[in-house]
Amino acid sequence: MANLVLGAMLNLNLNRNLDRNLERSSDRPNQQTDLIFQRSWWFKGLTFAIACLLVTCLTMISAIAPSMAALPTKSAIKDPRVILRNALPIDSEVLRDVQHTLEQMPRQANLKRWSNLKKDIETIAQSLTQNQSQLIAEVSSDRQGLVTEHLASLTTALVPLQEAIAIKDRNSVKALSEKALDYVGLVEADFIQTFPFEVPAKYANLPQLKGRALVELSTEKGNATITVDGYNAPINAGQFVDLVQQGFYDGLTFTRADENYYLQTGDPDGPSDGYIDPKTKKYRTVPIEVRLPDQKVPTYGKTFEEQGLSGTIPVLPFAAFGTVAMAHPNDDANAGSSQFFIYLFESELTPAGLNLLDGNYTVFGYVTDGKETLDKLRLGDKILSARVISGAENLIK
């Protein structure tokens, strides 16, 4: 509105100046007066065009403004390891502060904020020393030995990081902070004493992964490791790990693919599009299952779009290269079975919270090792084998 007023005032002042010029030239020859009139009309036309242009621009800005307001206020987290740490169901302010401070260190080093880094690493060391007894006491007695061991390893890992910061070795900060964060993740996992919720009774007969597991995919182009997250999608994660243990994916090919966007597999030979349970002889499906950050239990049965939650960022978002999600028919989000896809697209043009995937498909894990293999895989490439390399004990059938 202020710009519109400014434009109108500009137009009015220009016209007044032109009128004064006309009054001053009234006693001049007619030819000169005609010339002034011509110029005045030309200027009036020009100012009118400028005013119209201002109105048009402001109208366009007001139309675009809601979309601009919807853009994320900060960059989406694209590192799957960070996403997975944040997704752990724990409530420890001390550990979260240590985690988030360490995660910011590579960026701080790139910006050469060495005084901040020096202060941060000292704060972390001091916090862990002061709170060690409390942290150990907060876990069950059978896990206190593990927590003690992992805290000691974390403290040891901080030493070379502190030294790198002291000598301003920017190239070493990222690797050393990530090593320390590995131990932070172990300590955080030690804090989870029981599975945080029960799935709805209608799905209780399906396999459930009550925790996490690592699955190694061996392909013709190399290997990739998937961290499967049952804390936030126990049914879909359970379905996947159960099929892996049965050898279901061995020998299957990637039947759908779009370079730099996704890879999809899990379609068995024969007329069926998914898994037929040999015990029941029935097609086994899993519902859509997505957890919101402010809820302890995932939402089941309805997509975010159906719930009016489009644009909401779930705990496990499509924000990282190598996101693993359950595929389902376009007309039934609760008919996922064995087919899954690996999300490859990573761009600021489709940030988390503004894409059509978040909340409309179930994310149940991320590729955390072997990303270079994903770059090589194409339509028709084969999975030689899929096997659970850790966390099999978390599968409940």
Coordinates of C-alpha atoms in Angstrom, one line a residue:
M1 CA 0.0 0.0 0.0
A2 CA 2.8 2.4 0.8
N3 CA 4.3 1.9 -2.6
L4 CA 1.0 2.5 -4.2
V5 CA 0.6 5.8 -2.4
L6 CA 4.2 6.7 -3.3
G7 CA 3.5 6.1 -7.0
A8 CA 0.3 8.2 -6.9
M9 CA 2.2 11.1 -5.2
L10 CA 4.9 10.9 -7.8
N11 CA 2.4 11.1 -10.6
L12 CA 0.6 14.0 -8.9
N13 CA 3.8 16.0 -8.4
L14 CA 5.0 15.5 -12.0
N15 CA 1.6 16.7 -13.3
R16 CA 1.8 19.8 -11.1
N17 CA 5.2 20.7 -12.4
L18 CA 4.0 20.3 -16.0
D19 CA 1.1 22.6 -15.3
R20 CA 3.4 25.3 -13.9
N21 CA 5.5 25.1 -17.0
L22 CA 2.5 25.5 -19.2
E23 CA 1.4 28.6 -17.2
R24 CA 4.9 30.2 -17.6
S25 CA 4.9 29.6 -21.3
S26 CA 1.5 31.0 -22.1
D27 CA 2.8 34.3 -23.6
R28 CA 5.2 32.5 -26.0
P29 CA 4.5 31.9 -29.7
N30 CA 1.8 29.3 -30.4
Q31 CA 4.4 27.0 -32.0
Q32 CA 6.4 26.8 -28.8
T33 CA 3.2 26.5 -26.7
D34 CA 2.1 23.6 -28.9
L35 CA 5.4 21.9 -28.4
I36 CA 5.1 22.3 -24.7
F37 CA 1.6 20.8 -24.8
Q38 CA 3.0 17.8 -26.8
R39 CA 5.8 17.3 -24.3
S40 CA 3.3 17.6 -21.4
W41 CA 1.1 15.0 -22.8
W42 CA 4.0 12.8 -23.5
F43 CA 5.2 13.1 -19.8
K44 CA 1.7 12.5 -18.5
G45 CA 1.5 9.4 -20.6
L46 CA 4.8 8.2 -19.3
T47 CA 3.9 8.8 -15.7
F48 CA 0.6 7.0 -16.2
A49 CA 2.5 4.0 -17.6
I50 CA 4.9 4.0 -14.7
A51 CA 2.0 4.1 -12.2
C52 CA 0.3 1.2 -14.0
L53 CA 3.6 -0.7 -13.9
L54 CA 3.9 -0.1 -10.2
V55 CA 0.3 -1.4 -9.6
T56 CA 1.0 -4.5 -11.7
C57 CA 4.2 -5.3 -9.9
L58 CA 2.6 -4.9 -6.5
T59 CA -0.3 -7.1 -7.5
M60 CA 2.1 -9.8 -8.6
I61 CA 4.1 -9.5 -5.3
S62 CA 1.0 -9.8 -3.2
A63 CA 0.0 -12.9 -5.2
I64 CA 3.4 -14.5 -4.7
A65 CA 3.7 -13.4 -1.0
P66 CA 1.8 -16.4 0.4
S67 CA 4.1 -18.8 -1.4
M68 CA 7.1 -16.9 -0.2
A69 CA 5.8 -17.0 3.3
A70 CA 5.5 -20.8 3.0
L71 CA 9.2 -21.3 2.3
P72 CA 11.2 -22.9 5.2
T73 CA 12.8 -20.4 7.5
K74 CA 16.0 -22.5 7.5
S75 CA 17.6 -25.1 5.3
A76 CA 16.3 -28.7 5.5
I77 CA 18.5 -31.2 7.2
K78 CA 19.9 -33.4 4.5
D79 CA 22.3 -35.6 6.4
P80 CA 20.5 -39.0 7.1
R81 CA 22.7 -39.6 10.2
V82 CA 21.5 -36.3 11.7
I83 CA 17.9 -37.1 10.9
L84 CA 18.2 -40.5 12.5
R85 CA 19.8 -39.1 15.6
N86 CA 17.0 -36.6 15.9
A87 CA 14.4 -39.3 15.4
L88 CA 15.5 -41.3 18.4
P89 CA 12.8 -41.3 21.1
I90 CA 14.8 -39.9 24.0
D91 CA 14.4 -36.9 26.3
S92 CA 17.9 -35.8 27.5
E93 CA 18.6 -32.1 27.2
V94 CA 22.3 -32.7 28.0
L95 CA 22.8 -35.2 25.2
R96 CA 20.8 -33.2 22.7
D97 CA 22.9 -30.1 23.4
V98 CA 26.1 -32.0 22.9
Q99 CA 24.7 -33.5 19.7
H100 CA 23.5 -30.3 18.1
T101 CA 26.7 -28.4 19.0
L102 CA 28.9 -31.1 17.4
E103 CA 26.7 -31.1 14.3
Q104 CA 27.3 -27.4 13.8
M105 CA 31.1 -27.6 14.1
P106 CA 31.9 -28.4 10.4
R107 CA 30.0 -25.3 9.3
Q108 CA 31.6 -23.2 12.0
A109 CA 35.0 -24.4 10.8
N110 CA 34.2 -23.5 7.2
L111 CA 33.3 -20.0 8.4
K112 CA 36.6 -19.9 10.4
R113 CA 34.8 -19.1 13.7
W114 CA 37.6 -20.5 15.8
S115 CA 36.8 -18.6 19.0
N116 CA 33.3 -20.0 18.9
L117 CA 34.5 -23.5 18.3
K118 CA 37.0 -23.3 21.1
K119 CA 34.3 -22.2 23.5
D120 CA 31.9 -24.9 22.2
I121 CA 34.3 -27.8 22.6
E122 CA 35.2 -26.7 26.1
T123 CA 31.5 -26.4 27.0
I124 CA 30.9 -30.0 25.7
A125 CA 33.8 -31.5 27.7
Q126 CA 32.7 -29.6 30.8
S127 CA 29.0 -30.7 30.4
L128 CA 29.9 -34.4 30.0
T129 CA 32.2 -34.3 33.0
Q130 CA 29.6 -32.6 35.2
N131 CA 26.7 -34.7 34.1
Q132 CA 28.3 -38.1 33.7
S133 CA 27.0 -39.6 36.9
Q134 CA 23.5 -38.3 36.2
L135 CA 23.5 -39.7 32.7
I136 CA 24.6 -43.1 33.9
A137 CA 22.0 -43.1 36.6
E138 CA 19.2 -42.3 34.2
V139 CA 19.4 -45.7 32.3
S140 CA 18.5 -49.1 33.5
S141 CA 21.1 -51.0 35.6
D142 CA 21.8 -53.5 32.8
R143 CA 22.8 -50.7 30.4
Q144 CA 24.9 -48.6 32.8
G145 CA 28.0 -50.4 31.8
L146 CA 27.4 -49.7 28.1
V147 CA 26.7 -46.0 28.8
T148 CA 29.9 -45.7 30.8
E149 CA 31.9 -47.3 28.0
H150 CA 30.3 -45.1 25.3
L151 CA 30.7 -41.9 27.3
A152 CA 34.4 -42.8 27.8
S153 CA 34.8 -43.3 24.1
L154 CA 33.1 -40.0 23.4
T155 CA 35.4 -38.2 25.8
T156 CA 38.4 -39.8 24.1
A157 CA 37.1 -38.8 20.7
L158 CA 36.8 -35.2 21.7
V159 CA 40.6 -34.9 22.3
P160 CA 41.8 -34.9 18.7
L161 CA 38.8 -32.7 17.8
Q162 CA 39.9 -30.1 20.4
E163 CA 43.4 -30.3 19.1
A164 CA 42.3 -29.7 15.5
I165 CA 40.3 -26.7 16.7
A166 CA 43.3 -25.3 18.6
I167 CA 45.5 -25.3 15.5
K168 CA 42.7 -24.2 13.2
D169 CA 42.8 -27.4 11.1
R170 CA 39.7 -26.8 9.2
N171 CA 40.0 -30.0 7.0
S172 CA 40.0 -32.3 10.0
V173 CA 37.0 -30.9 12.0
K174 CA 34.3 -32.6 9.9
A175 CA 35.6 -36.1 10.2
L176 CA 36.6 -35.8 13.9
S177 CA 33.2 -34.3 14.8
E178 CA 31.4 -37.1 13.0
K179 CA 33.4 -39.7 14.8
A180 CA 32.4 -38.1 18.1
L181 CA 28.8 -38.0 17.0
D182 CA 28.9 -41.8 16.4
Y183 CA 29.5 -42.2 20.1
V184 CA 26.8 -39.6 20.9
G185 CA 24.4 -41.7 18.9
L186 CA 25.4 -44.9 20.8
V187 CA 24.8 -43.1 24.2
E188 CA 21.4 -41.8 23.0
A189 CA 20.4 -45.3 21.9
D190 CA 21.4 -46.6 25.3
F191 CA 18.8 -44.3 26.8
I192 CA 15.9 -46.1 25.1
Q193 CA 14.9 -48.6 27.7
T194 CA 11.6 -49.8 26.2
F195 CA 9.8 -49.4 22.9
P196 CA 7.9 -46.1 23.3
F197 CA 4.4 -47.2 22.1
E198 CA 2.1 -50.0 21.0
V199 CA 0.8 -50.2 17.4
P200 CA -2.9 -50.2 16.9
A201 CA -4.5 -53.6 17.6
K202 CA -5.7 -54.0 14.0
Y203 CA -2.1 -54.2 12.9
A204 CA -0.7 -56.1 15.8
N205 CA -0.5 -59.4 13.8
L206 CA 2.0 -57.9 11.3
P207 CA 5.8 -58.1 11.8
Q208 CA 7.2 -55.2 13.8
L209 CA 10.7 -53.9 14.2
K210 CA 10.9 -52.6 17.7
G211 CA 14.2 -50.7 17.4
R212 CA 16.6 -50.4 14.5
A213 CA 18.4 -52.7 12.1
L214 CA 21.1 -52.5 9.5
V215 CA 20.4 -54.2 6.1
E216 CA 23.1 -54.6 3.5
L217 CA 22.1 -54.6 -0.1
S218 CA 24.6 -56.3 -2.4
T219 CA 24.0 -55.4 -6.1
E220 CA 25.8 -55.7 -9.4
K221 CA 27.1 -52.2 -9.0
G222 CA 28.3 -52.5 -5.3
N223 CA 26.9 -52.5 -1.8
A224 CA 24.8 -50.1 0.2
T225 CA 23.8 -50.2 3.9
I226 CA 20.3 -49.2 5.0
T227 CA 19.6 -48.1 8.6
V228 CA 16.0 -49.3 9.1
D229 CA 14.1 -47.3 11.7
G230 CA 11.5 -49.2 13.6
Y231 CA 11.1 -46.5 16.3
N232 CA 9.1 -44.3 13.9
A233 CA 7.7 -46.9 11.4
P234 CA 7.7 -50.3 13.2
I235 CA 5.2 -52.0 10.9
N236 CA 6.7 -50.9 7.6
A237 CA 10.2 -51.5 8.9
G238 CA 9.1 -54.9 10.3
Q239 CA 7.6 -55.9 6.9
F240 CA 10.9 -55.0 5.1
V241 CA 13.2 -56.7 7.6
D242 CA 11.0 -59.8 7.7
L243 CA 11.2 -60.1 3.9
V244 CA 14.9 -59.5 3.9
Q245 CA 15.3 -62.4 6.4
Q246 CA 13.3 -64.6 4.1
G247 CA 15.5 -63.8 1.1
F248 CA 12.6 -62.3 -0.7
Y249 CA 14.7 -59.6 -2.4
D250 CA 17.6 -61.8 -3.5
G251 CA 17.8 -61.8 -7.3
L252 CA 15.1 -59.1 -7.8
T253 CA 15.8 -56.2 -10.2
F254 CA 15.1 -52.5 -10.1
T255 CA 11.9 -52.5 -12.1
R256 CA 11.3 -48.7 -12.0
A257 CA 13.9 -46.0 -12.0
D258 CA 14.4 -42.4 -12.9
E259 CA 18.0 -41.2 -12.9
N260 CA 18.6 -38.6 -10.1
Y261 CA 15.1 -39.2 -8.7
Y262 CA 14.4 -42.7 -7.5
L263 CA 15.0 -46.5 -7.7
Q264 CA 12.3 -49.0 -7.1
T265 CA 12.4 -52.7 -6.5
G266 CA 10.6 -55.5 -4.7
D267 CA 8.2 -56.7 -7.5
P268 CA 8.4 -60.5 -7.5
D269 CA 8.1 -62.7 -10.5
G270 CA 4.6 -63.8 -11.4
P271 CA 1.2 -62.1 -11.4
S272 CA 1.4 -60.7 -7.8
D273 CA 2.7 -57.2 -7.3
G274 CA 3.8 -57.9 -3.7
Y275 CA 4.3 -60.5 -1.0
I276 CA 2.1 -63.5 -0.6
D277 CA 2.3 -65.0 2.9
P278 CA 3.0 -68.7 2.5
K279 CA 1.2 -69.4 5.7
T280 CA -2.1 -67.7 4.9
K281 CA -1.7 -67.7 1.1
K282 CA -2.9 -64.1 1.2
Y283 CA -1.4 -60.9 0.0
R284 CA 0.2 -59.1 3.0
T285 CA -0.1 -55.4 3.1
V286 CA 1.0 -52.6 5.5
P287 CA -0.7 -49.3 6.2
I288 CA 0.8 -45.9 5.7
E289 CA 2.6 -45.0 8.9
V290 CA 4.1 -41.6 9.6
R291 CA 5.0 -39.9 12.8
L292 CA 4.7 -36.2 13.5
P293 CA 7.4 -34.5 15.7
D294 CA 4.9 -33.6 18.4
Q295 CA 3.4 -37.0 18.7
K296 CA 4.7 -40.2 20.3
V297 CA 2.7 -42.6 18.0
P298 CA 2.7 -42.5 14.2
T299 CA -0.5 -41.7 12.3
Y300 CA -1.9 -44.7 10.5
G301 CA -4.2 -45.2 7.6
K302 CA -4.4 -41.7 6.2
T303 CA -1.9 -39.6 4.2
F304 CA -1.0 -36.1 5.3
E305 CA -3.0 -34.8 2.3
E306 CA -6.1 -36.6 3.5
Q307 CA -5.6 -35.2 7.0
G308 CA -5.0 -31.6 5.8
L309 CA -1.4 -31.7 6.9
S310 CA 0.3 -31.1 3.5
G311 CA 3.5 -29.1 4.1
T312 CA 4.1 -30.6 7.5
I313 CA 7.6 -32.1 8.0
P314 CA 7.5 -35.6 9.6
V315 CA 10.1 -37.1 11.9
L316 CA 11.5 -39.1 8.9
P317 CA 11.3 -36.7 5.9
F318 CA 12.2 -37.0 2.3
A319 CA 15.1 -34.7 2.8
A320 CA 18.2 -36.9 2.4
F321 CA 19.7 -38.6 -0.6
G322 CA 19.1 -42.3 -0.1
T323 CA 15.7 -42.0 1.8
V324 CA 14.0 -45.5 1.7
A325 CA 10.2 -45.7 1.6
M326 CA 7.4 -48.2 1.0
A327 CA 5.7 -47.9 -2.4
H328 CA 2.0 -48.2 -2.6
P329 CA -0.7 -48.0 -5.3
N330 CA -1.8 -44.4 -6.2
D331 CA -5.3 -45.1 -5.1
D332 CA -4.6 -46.9 -1.8
A333 CA -1.9 -45.7 0.6
N334 CA -2.6 -48.8 2.8
A335 CA -1.7 -51.4 0.2
G336 CA 2.0 -51.3 0.4
S337 CA 3.6 -54.7 0.5
S338 CA 7.1 -55.6 -0.7
Q339 CA 8.0 -52.9 -3.2
F340 CA 10.1 -50.0 -1.9
F341 CA 11.9 -47.1 -3.4
I342 CA 15.1 -45.2 -2.7
Y343 CA 14.8 -41.5 -3.1
L344 CA 17.8 -39.9 -5.0
F345 CA 16.7 -36.4 -5.7
E346 CA 18.3 -33.7 -3.5
S347 CA 17.7 -30.1 -4.4
E348 CA 16.9 -26.8 -2.8
L349 CA 14.0 -26.5 -5.3
T350 CA 12.1 -29.2 -3.4
P351 CA 12.9 -28.7 0.2
A352 CA 11.5 -30.8 3.0
G353 CA 7.9 -29.7 3.8
L354 CA 7.2 -28.5 0.3
N355 CA 7.2 -31.7 -1.7
L356 CA 4.5 -34.2 -2.5
L357 CA 6.2 -37.1 -0.8
D358 CA 6.4 -36.1 2.9
G359 CA 3.5 -37.7 4.8
N360 CA 2.1 -39.4 1.7
Y361 CA 4.6 -42.4 1.7
T362 CA 6.1 -44.2 4.7
V363 CA 9.8 -43.6 5.1
F364 CA 11.3 -46.4 7.1
G365 CA 15.1 -45.9 6.7
Y366 CA 18.0 -44.2 5.0
V367 CA 21.0 -45.4 3.1
T368 CA 23.8 -44.5 5.5
D369 CA 26.7 -46.2 3.7
G370 CA 27.4 -46.9 0.0
K371 CA 25.8 -43.8 -1.6
E372 CA 28.2 -44.1 -4.5
T373 CA 26.5 -47.4 -5.3
L374 CA 23.1 -45.6 -5.7
D375 CA 24.7 -43.3 -8.3
K376 CA 25.6 -46.3 -10.4
L377 CA 22.4 -48.3 -10.2
R378 CA 20.0 -48.2 -13.2
L379 CA 16.8 -49.8 -14.4
G380 CA 17.2 -53.6 -14.7
D381 CA 20.2 -53.8 -12.3
K382 CA 19.9 -56.7 -9.9
I383 CA 20.0 -57.1 -6.2
L384 CA 22.3 -60.1 -5.6
S385 CA 21.4 -60.4 -1.9
A386 CA 19.9 -58.5 1.0
R387 CA 20.8 -59.5 4.6
V388 CA 20.3 -58.2 8.1
I389 CA 23.8 -57.4 9.5
S390 CA 22.6 -56.2 12.9
G391 CA 19.4 -55.6 14.8
A392 CA 17.6 -58.8 13.8
E393 CA 16.7 -59.4 17.5
N394 CA 14.4 -56.3 17.3
L395 CA 12.1 -58.0 14.8
I396 CA 8.9 -59.3 16.5
K397 CA 6.7 -61.7 14.4

